[in-house]
mmCIF file of C-alpha atoms in Angstrom:
data_model
loop_
_atom_site.group_PDB
_atom_site.id
_atom_site.type_symbol
_atom_site.label_atom_id
_atom_site.label_comp_id
_atom_site.label_asym_id
_atom_site.label_seq_id
_atom_site.Cartn_x
_atom_site.Cartn_y
_atom_site.Cartn_z
ATOM 1 C CA MET A 1 -44.544 113.372 178.134
ATOM 2 C CA HIS A 2 -46.447 113.584 181.393
ATOM 3 C CA GLU A 3 -47.873 110.395 182.846
ATOM 4 C CA GLU A 4 -51.410 111.789 182.522
ATOM 5 C CA GLN A 5 -50.924 112.300 178.787
ATOM 6 C CA ILE A 6 -49.572 108.778 178.338
ATOM 7 C CA GLN A 7 -52.561 107.421 180.241
ATOM 8 C CA GLN A 8 -55.012 109.403 178.067
ATOM 9 C CA ALA A 9 -53.409 108.086 174.872
ATOM 10 C CA GLN A 10 -53.506 104.512 176.176
ATOM 11 C CA GLU A 11 -57.161 104.880 177.186
ATOM 12 C CA ALA A 12 -58.076 106.229 173.746
ATOM 13 C CA ILE A 13 -56.413 103.227 172.101
ATOM 14 C CA GLU A 14 -58.194 100.791 174.440
ATOM 15 C CA ILE A 15 -61.564 102.440 173.710
ATOM 16 C CA ALA A 16 -60.898 102.323 169.958
ATOM 17 C CA LEU A 17 -60.003 98.628 170.048
ATOM 18 C CA ALA A 18 -63.057 97.834 172.183
ATOM 19 C CA ALA A 19 -65.217 99.738 169.666
ATOM 20 C CA GLY A 20 -63.966 97.531 166.833
ATOM 21 C CA ALA A 21 -60.837 99.215 165.487
ATOM 22 C CA SER A 22 -58.279 96.703 164.246
ATOM 23 C CA ASP A 23 -55.514 99.082 165.319
ATOM 24 C CA ALA A 24 -55.080 102.606 166.637
ATOM 25 C CA TRP A 25 -52.346 105.138 167.232
ATOM 26 C CA ALA A 26 -52.852 108.012 169.682
ATOM 27 C CA SER A 27 -50.846 111.029 170.768
ATOM 28 C CA VAL A 28 -51.681 113.699 173.320
ATOM 29 C CA SER A 29 -50.136 117.148 173.347
ATOM 30 C CA ARG A 30 -50.154 120.113 175.692
ATOM 31 C CA SER A 31 -48.893 123.578 174.858
ATOM 32 C CA ARG A 32 -48.713 126.896 176.661
ATOM 33 C CA GLU A 33 -48.218 130.286 175.064
ATOM 34 C CA VAL A 34 -47.364 133.393 177.064
ATOM 35 C CA ASP A 35 -47.306 136.748 175.295
ATOM 36 C CA PHE A 36 -46.315 140.142 176.787
ATOM 37 C CA SER A 37 -46.521 143.461 174.945
ATOM 38 C CA VAL A 38 -45.077 146.764 176.184
ATOM 39 C CA ARG A 39 -45.881 150.157 174.690
ATOM 40 C CA GLU A 40 -44.396 153.472 175.770
ATOM 41 C CA GLY A 41 -42.654 151.799 178.672
ATOM 42 C CA LYS A 42 -45.825 150.291 180.098
ATOM 43 C CA LEU A 43 -47.279 146.829 180.006
ATOM 44 C CA GLU A 44 -50.055 146.948 177.413
ATOM 45 C CA GLU A 45 -51.192 143.366 176.985
ATOM 46 C CA VAL A 46 -50.668 139.926 178.527
ATOM 47 C CA LYS A 47 -51.911 136.683 177.035
ATOM 48 C CA ASP A 48 -51.529 133.292 178.664
ATOM 49 C CA ALA A 49 -53.157 130.324 176.944
ATOM 50 C CA THR A 50 -52.837 126.599 177.515
ATOM 51 C CA SER A 51 -54.263 123.984 175.165
ATOM 52 C CA ARG A 52 -54.410 120.195 175.102
ATOM 53 C CA SER A 53 -55.415 117.841 172.333
ATOM 54 C CA LEU A 54 -55.559 114.186 171.416
ATOM 55 C CA SER A 55 -54.841 112.988 167.884
ATOM 56 C CA LEU A 56 -56.071 109.534 166.918
ATOM 57 C CA ARG A 57 -55.253 107.437 163.867
ATOM 58 C CA LEU A 58 -57.712 104.623 163.348
ATOM 59 C CA TYR A 59 -57.563 101.465 161.272
ATOM 60 C CA VAL A 60 -61.007 99.837 160.967
ATOM 61 C CA ASP A 61 -61.811 97.000 158.550
ATOM 62 C CA GLY A 62 -59.166 98.144 156.033
ATOM 63 C CA ARG A 63 -60.153 101.806 156.363
ATOM 64 C CA TYR A 64 -58.111 104.654 157.810
ATOM 65 C CA ALA A 65 -59.043 107.922 159.491
ATOM 66 C CA ARG A 66 -57.257 110.554 161.494
ATOM 67 C CA THR A 67 -59.153 112.708 163.932
ATOM 68 C CA GLN A 68 -58.455 115.111 166.763
ATOM 69 C CA THR A 69 -60.195 116.548 169.820
ATOM 70 C CA THR A 70 -59.436 119.081 172.508
ATOM 71 C CA ASP A 71 -62.077 117.734 174.887
ATOM 72 C CA LEU A 72 -60.151 115.255 177.011
ATOM 73 C CA ARG A 73 -62.739 114.740 179.742
ATOM 74 C CA PRO A 74 -63.043 110.945 180.210
ATOM 75 C CA GLU A 75 -66.754 110.667 179.399
ATOM 76 C CA GLN A 76 -66.399 112.880 176.306
ATOM 77 C CA LEU A 77 -63.252 111.107 175.148
ATOM 78 C CA ALA A 78 -64.963 107.705 175.256
ATOM 79 C CA SER A 79 -67.860 109.002 173.170
ATOM 80 C CA PHE A 80 -65.533 110.775 170.717
ATOM 81 C CA VAL A 81 -63.400 107.676 170.106
ATOM 82 C CA ALA A 82 -66.392 105.349 169.695
ATOM 83 C CA GLU A 83 -67.999 107.736 167.179
ATOM 84 C CA ALA A 84 -64.701 108.099 165.301
ATOM 85 C CA VAL A 85 -64.455 104.317 164.924
ATOM 86 C CA ALA A 86 -68.042 104.158 163.637
ATOM 87 C CA MET A 87 -67.400 106.956 161.122
ATOM 88 C CA THR A 88 -64.206 105.281 159.914
ATOM 89 C CA ARG A 89 -66.246 102.203 158.971
ATOM 90 C CA ALA A 90 -68.176 104.375 156.484
ATOM 91 C CA LEU A 91 -65.032 105.297 154.522
ATOM 92 C CA GLN A 92 -63.674 103.565 151.428
ATOM 93 C CA PRO A 93 -61.108 100.839 152.159
ATOM 94 C CA ASP A 94 -57.456 101.835 151.773
ATOM 95 C CA PRO A 95 -55.339 98.692 151.349
ATOM 96 C CA PHE A 96 -52.090 100.690 151.241
ATOM 97 C CA ARG A 97 -52.550 102.424 154.612
ATOM 98 C CA LEU A 98 -51.058 100.363 157.453
ATOM 99 C CA ILE A 99 -49.510 101.008 160.849
ATOM 100 C CA PRO A 100 -45.735 100.514 160.564
ATOM 101 C CA ASP A 101 -44.298 97.238 161.783
ATOM 102 C CA PRO A 102 -43.299 97.618 165.480
ATOM 103 C CA ALA A 103 -39.896 96.155 164.607
ATOM 104 C CA LEU A 104 -39.109 99.444 162.856
ATOM 105 C CA PHE A 105 -39.215 101.192 166.234
ATOM 106 C CA GLU A 106 -36.879 98.789 168.051
ATOM 107 C CA GLY A 107 -33.722 100.382 169.363
ATOM 108 C CA ARG A 108 -34.866 103.940 168.775
ATOM 109 C CA SER A 109 -33.512 106.556 171.111
ATOM 110 C CA SER A 110 -35.644 107.843 173.946
ATOM 111 C CA GLN A 111 -33.282 110.751 174.561
ATOM 112 C CA ASP A 112 -34.964 114.024 175.516
ATOM 113 C CA LEU A 113 -34.315 116.417 172.644
ATOM 114 C CA GLN A 114 -34.792 119.362 175.021
ATOM 115 C CA ARG A 115 -37.091 121.207 172.642
ATOM 116 C CA ASN A 116 -38.594 123.154 175.524
ATOM 117 C CA ASP A 117 -36.369 125.562 177.418
ATOM 118 C CA SER A 118 -37.376 125.423 181.077
ATOM 119 C CA ALA A 119 -35.569 128.735 181.658
ATOM 120 C CA ILE A 120 -38.160 130.447 179.438
ATOM 121 C CA ARG A 121 -41.064 128.425 180.806
ATOM 122 C CA ASP A 122 -40.173 129.330 184.407
ATOM 123 C CA LEU A 123 -39.812 133.086 183.862
ATOM 124 C CA THR A 124 -41.844 135.154 186.286
ATOM 125 C CA ARG A 125 -44.107 137.995 185.217
ATOM 126 C CA GLU A 126 -41.451 140.470 186.352
ATOM 127 C CA ASP A 127 -38.729 138.660 184.368
ATOM 128 C CA ARG A 128 -40.837 138.796 181.203
ATOM 129 C CA LEU A 129 -41.586 142.468 181.659
ATOM 130 C CA GLU A 130 -37.896 143.205 182.219
ATOM 131 C CA LEU A 131 -37.023 141.409 178.966
ATOM 132 C CA CYS A 132 -39.543 143.543 177.067
ATOM 133 C CA HIS A 133 -37.974 146.727 178.440
ATOM 134 C CA ALA A 134 -34.493 145.403 177.590
ATOM 135 C CA GLN A 135 -35.600 144.867 173.982
ATOM 136 C CA ASN A 136 -36.580 148.514 173.743
ATOM 137 C CA GLN A 137 -33.233 149.655 175.107
ATOM 138 C CA LEU A 138 -31.302 147.417 172.715
ATOM 139 C CA ARG A 139 -33.161 148.925 169.767
ATOM 140 C CA GLY A 140 -31.970 152.323 170.871
ATOM 141 C CA GLU A 141 -35.448 153.749 170.639
ATOM 142 C CA LYS A 142 -37.719 155.528 172.996
ATOM 143 C CA PRO A 143 -39.617 152.965 175.065
ATOM 144 C CA ARG A 144 -42.566 152.783 172.721
ATOM 145 C CA GLY A 145 -43.018 149.059 172.158
ATOM 146 C CA GLY A 146 -41.598 145.670 172.966
ATOM 147 C CA HIS A 147 -42.893 142.210 172.623
ATOM 148 C CA LEU A 148 -41.993 138.899 174.226
ATOM 149 C CA SER A 149 -43.577 135.642 173.250
ATOM 150 C CA ALA A 150 -42.731 132.207 174.588
ATOM 151 C CA VAL A 151 -44.269 128.831 173.890
#
């Protein structure tokens, strides 16, 4: 996880605790999707989208809520978290919903599972286009359509 994402999660937790949450759990994610389409040997469409979000689990006075936002600007995040804590107070208590004991996380591996292939992430536009054309050739068809998508 990038340092900025860790910082955003920590800030969200600090804001939640300051707003009256008894406990909070935050995670921040970032994803990028690149999509190339080729038709009749020519590049037809390119999509490149990046998204970020923060997920927050709140424990307030025996109540639990989970909420999410994609607006991670500091001033908006502070407002979002404070409002989420206030709304959680309006829910029915849930005595069975608790954050797991931190002891359960002791000794867990921090090994990178390498879920993201940097070779795909670092492909250039030309590399992606070449892969689309190669797909067409492998199918043994006229170059009428190929598609490459990478997350």
